[in-house]
Amino acid sequence: MKQKIWMLPDKSDFLRQRTTKLKTIGSQARQLAEDFFDTWDTVAAYGIAAPQIGSSLRSFIWKGKDMEAPEVIYNPKIIRAYGELKDYDGCLSVPGVYCPTRRAEVVELTGLDAEGRPIRRKYEGFDARIIQHEVDHLDGVLFIDRIDDLSEAYTLKEGPEDEEGDVTYIQVPDDEEIKAWVERFRRPLPGYALVW
């Protein structure tokens, strides 16, 4: 069933909780997967974590750059991370706010696929960034906790159409009111937080 995305500030307490590992991939997990897929087409995102649709089970759905369809991963755990890249970050649960964050360039992940089979995979670049963002959600961490410099935060404003007639977007620095709102809800992580 299609689910509503839980957002700040209304769902702040729930979004900050750690999720619970699934013991079996049974009916509860299958219902969550169905909810993920039903919700997927209604949002523009690279991933949705269980807390964002009101579930406390450790899982997420995501779609990497070379994937034809999204996939669900249960009980994900980052077992290795190295390198560092700073790139943009944004979140359905923190609507309209974007900011660069530092994340590992490469991660190795273990977990279970949709059928309950064990997986161990390595992700790099933007795919690694998506994985880290979703695993953060499962630990009660939001991307705003990883912002080094709030002066780099921005929103997107609709710009002129490009040559094909598609709308373009312009980065607009966040005003003091938006920065104060972000500061109110963030829980800054220390600089060494990239170590898993």
Tab-separated table of C-alpha atoms in Angstrom:
chain	number	residue	atom	x	y	z
A	1	MET	CA	0.000	0.000	0.000
A	2	LYS	CA	1.261	3.487	-0.829
A	3	GLN	CA	2.577	5.199	2.292
A	4	LYS	CA	3.013	8.839	3.188
A	5	ILE	CA	6.615	10.006	3.688
A	6	TRP	CA	7.279	10.930	7.315
A	7	MET	CA	8.986	14.310	7.659
A	8	LEU	CA	10.446	16.784	10.098
A	9	PRO	CA	9.273	18.340	12.295
A	10	ASP	CA	6.137	16.225	12.874
A	11	LYS	CA	7.857	12.826	12.934
A	12	SER	CA	11.164	13.952	14.441
A	13	ASP	CA	11.091	11.496	17.376
A	14	PHE	CA	10.320	8.475	15.198
A	15	LEU	CA	12.881	9.379	12.507
A	16	ARG	CA	15.563	9.537	15.237
A	17	GLN	CA	15.006	5.987	16.499
A	18	ARG	CA	17.210	3.029	15.606
A	19	THR	CA	15.457	0.322	13.621
A	20	THR	CA	15.006	-3.318	14.579
A	21	LYS	CA	16.708	-6.148	12.703
A	22	LEU	CA	14.364	-8.610	11.024
A	23	LYS	CA	14.640	-12.139	12.402
A	24	THR	CA	12.915	-13.717	9.398
A	25	ILE	CA	11.773	-12.552	6.007
A	26	GLY	CA	8.104	-13.359	6.579
A	27	SER	CA	4.774	-11.658	6.040
A	28	GLN	CA	5.798	-8.472	7.839
A	29	ALA	CA	8.865	-8.065	5.597
A	30	ARG	CA	6.861	-8.860	2.469
A	31	GLN	CA	4.228	-6.253	3.409
A	32	LEU	CA	6.980	-3.683	3.949
A	33	ALA	CA	8.462	-4.496	0.525
A	34	GLU	CA	5.029	-4.051	-1.044
A	35	ASP	CA	4.672	-0.693	0.711
A	36	PHE	CA	8.128	0.340	-0.527
A	37	PHE	CA	7.297	-0.463	-4.153
A	38	ASP	CA	3.840	1.124	-3.980
A	39	THR	CA	5.379	4.305	-2.575
A	40	TRP	CA	8.429	4.349	-4.878
A	41	ASP	CA	6.674	5.698	-7.974
A	42	THR	CA	5.007	8.499	-6.002
A	43	VAL	CA	8.258	10.243	-4.989
A	44	ALA	CA	11.415	11.463	-6.706
A	45	ALA	CA	14.195	9.805	-4.718
A	46	TYR	CA	17.164	7.460	-4.920
A	47	GLY	CA	16.042	5.602	-1.827
A	48	ILE	CA	13.425	5.288	0.897
A	49	ALA	CA	14.241	3.889	4.327
A	50	ALA	CA	11.663	2.084	6.460
A	51	PRO	CA	11.372	4.875	9.086
A	52	GLN	CA	10.377	7.279	6.321
A	53	ILE	CA	7.179	5.292	5.790
A	54	GLY	CA	6.514	4.601	9.465
A	55	SER	CA	8.223	1.220	9.909
A	56	SER	CA	10.840	0.416	12.535
A	57	LEU	CA	12.211	-2.591	10.603
A	58	ARG	CA	15.804	-2.394	9.373
A	59	SER	CA	15.361	-2.133	5.605
A	60	PHE	CA	15.288	0.218	2.658
A	61	ILE	CA	14.528	0.380	-1.047
A	62	TRP	CA	16.939	2.046	-3.450
A	63	LYS	CA	17.923	2.350	-7.072
A	64	GLY	CA	21.515	2.883	-8.144
A	65	LYS	CA	22.633	4.562	-11.339
A	66	ASP	CA	23.021	1.354	-13.380
A	67	MET	CA	19.974	-0.464	-12.008
A	68	GLU	CA	16.867	-1.001	-14.108
A	69	ALA	CA	14.560	-1.355	-11.118
A	70	PRO	CA	14.711	-0.537	-7.413
A	71	GLU	CA	15.523	-3.256	-4.897
A	72	VAL	CA	14.810	-3.854	-1.228
A	73	ILE	CA	17.617	-4.723	1.183
A	74	TYR	CA	16.892	-6.106	4.660
A	75	ASN	CA	19.226	-5.877	7.666
A	76	PRO	CA	21.878	-3.829	5.843
A	77	LYS	CA	25.185	-3.318	7.585
A	78	ILE	CA	28.177	-1.383	6.293
A	79	ILE	CA	31.178	-3.532	7.129
A	80	ARG	CA	33.859	-1.463	5.421
A	81	ALA	CA	34.128	2.133	4.223
A	82	TYR	CA	37.043	4.090	2.826
A	83	GLY	CA	37.917	7.165	0.845
A	84	GLU	CA	35.944	10.370	1.110
A	85	LEU	CA	33.818	12.426	-1.261
A	86	LYS	CA	31.906	15.612	-0.578
A	87	ASP	CA	28.782	15.963	-2.699
A	88	TYR	CA	25.204	17.155	-2.433
A	89	ASP	CA	22.708	15.519	-0.125
A	90	GLY	CA	18.975	15.925	0.312
A	91	CYS	CA	16.136	13.968	1.855
A	92	LEU	CA	12.402	13.414	1.463
A	93	SER	CA	12.094	13.739	5.251
A	94	VAL	CA	13.819	17.153	5.214
A	95	PRO	CA	11.986	18.627	2.222
A	96	GLY	CA	13.504	21.407	0.158
A	97	VAL	CA	16.878	21.560	1.906
A	98	TYR	CA	20.119	20.463	0.218
A	99	CYS	CA	23.730	20.677	1.339
A	100	PRO	CA	27.052	18.975	0.597
A	101	THR	CA	28.043	16.246	3.047
A	102	ARG	CA	31.171	14.150	3.431
A	103	ARG	CA	30.656	10.445	2.912
A	104	ALA	CA	32.865	7.461	2.213
A	105	GLU	CA	33.770	6.969	-1.439
A	106	VAL	CA	33.518	3.165	-1.241
A	107	VAL	CA	31.437	0.958	1.049
A	108	GLU	CA	30.959	-2.762	1.467
A	109	LEU	CA	27.517	-3.858	2.603
A	110	THR	CA	26.056	-7.074	3.937
A	111	GLY	CA	22.372	-7.825	4.316
A	112	LEU	CA	19.555	-9.866	2.846
A	113	ASP	CA	17.906	-9.486	-0.543
A	114	ALA	CA	14.138	-9.506	-1.044
A	115	GLU	CA	14.121	-13.315	-0.998
A	116	GLY	CA	16.039	-13.458	2.277
A	117	ARG	CA	19.316	-14.570	0.655
A	118	PRO	CA	22.538	-13.171	2.163
A	119	ILE	CA	24.318	-10.536	0.090
A	120	ARG	CA	27.704	-8.891	0.319
A	121	ARG	CA	28.341	-6.062	-2.128
A	122	LYS	CA	30.706	-3.223	-2.810
A	123	TYR	CA	29.453	0.210	-3.918
A	124	GLU	CA	31.389	3.232	-5.126
A	125	GLY	CA	30.741	6.912	-5.795
A	126	PHE	CA	27.146	8.060	-5.898
A	127	ASP	CA	25.787	4.557	-5.257
A	128	ALA	CA	27.897	4.380	-2.080
A	129	ARG	CA	26.474	7.774	-1.089
A	130	ILE	CA	22.887	6.510	-1.486
A	131	ILE	CA	23.608	3.372	0.555
A	132	GLN	CA	25.179	5.411	3.379
A	133	HIS	CA	22.261	7.852	3.403
A	134	GLU	CA	19.732	5.009	3.735
A	135	VAL	CA	21.724	3.122	6.392
A	136	ASP	CA	21.980	6.399	8.330
A	137	HIS	CA	18.177	6.558	8.404
A	138	LEU	CA	18.101	3.106	9.979
A	139	ASP	CA	20.342	4.376	12.768
A	140	GLY	CA	18.295	7.529	13.402
A	141	VAL	CA	20.758	9.793	11.570
A	142	LEU	CA	19.631	12.401	9.035
A	143	PHE	CA	21.815	14.023	6.385
A	144	ILE	CA	21.567	17.361	8.197
A	145	ASP	CA	23.632	15.770	10.994
A	146	ARG	CA	26.519	15.422	8.523
A	147	ILE	CA	26.557	19.048	7.346
A	148	ASP	CA	29.954	20.650	8.013
A	149	ASP	CA	29.009	24.192	7.055
A	150	LEU	CA	25.421	25.448	7.087
A	151	SER	CA	26.428	28.339	4.817
A	152	GLU	CA	26.649	25.739	2.004
A	153	ALA	CA	22.952	24.802	2.388
A	154	TYR	CA	20.603	25.721	-0.415
A	155	THR	CA	17.123	25.278	-1.839
A	156	LEU	CA	16.185	24.835	-5.499
A	157	LYS	CA	14.253	27.483	-7.397
A	158	GLU	CA	12.650	26.860	-10.761
A	159	GLY	CA	14.710	28.472	-13.505
A	160	PRO	CA	14.276	28.966	-17.242
A	161	GLU	CA	13.522	26.125	-19.633
A	162	ASP	CA	16.479	24.539	-21.392
A	163	GLU	CA	16.774	23.991	-25.160
A	164	GLU	CA	14.542	20.882	-24.989
A	165	GLY	CA	11.853	22.764	-23.080
A	166	ASP	CA	12.595	21.097	-19.725
A	167	VAL	CA	12.525	23.192	-16.577
A	168	THR	CA	15.940	23.890	-15.024
A	169	TYR	CA	16.642	24.556	-11.370
A	170	ILE	CA	18.892	27.146	-9.749
A	171	GLN	CA	20.584	26.723	-6.367
A	172	VAL	CA	19.553	29.497	-3.983
A	173	PRO	CA	21.473	29.868	-0.688
A	174	ASP	CA	19.253	29.181	2.307
A	175	ASP	CA	18.092	32.226	4.208
A	176	GLU	CA	18.624	32.626	7.948
A	177	GLU	CA	15.161	31.267	8.763
A	178	ILE	CA	15.786	27.970	6.945
A	179	LYS	CA	19.274	27.665	8.472
A	180	ALA	CA	17.800	28.213	11.944
A	181	TRP	CA	15.182	25.511	11.233
A	182	VAL	CA	17.881	23.033	10.156
A	183	GLU	CA	20.013	23.897	13.187
A	184	ARG	CA	17.032	23.247	15.461
A	185	PHE	CA	16.608	19.673	14.231
A	186	ARG	CA	20.145	18.558	13.479
A	187	ARG	CA	22.351	16.486	15.770
A	188	PRO	CA	25.848	17.195	14.458
A	189	LEU	CA	28.139	14.196	14.162
A	190	PRO	CA	31.847	14.475	14.954
A	191	GLY	CA	34.328	14.642	12.089
A	192	TYR	CA	35.402	11.019	12.551
A	193	ALA	CA	31.831	9.777	12.000
A	194	LEU	CA	32.738	8.406	8.577
A	195	VAL	CA	34.467	5.498	10.308
A	196	TRP	CA	31.925	2.661	10.456
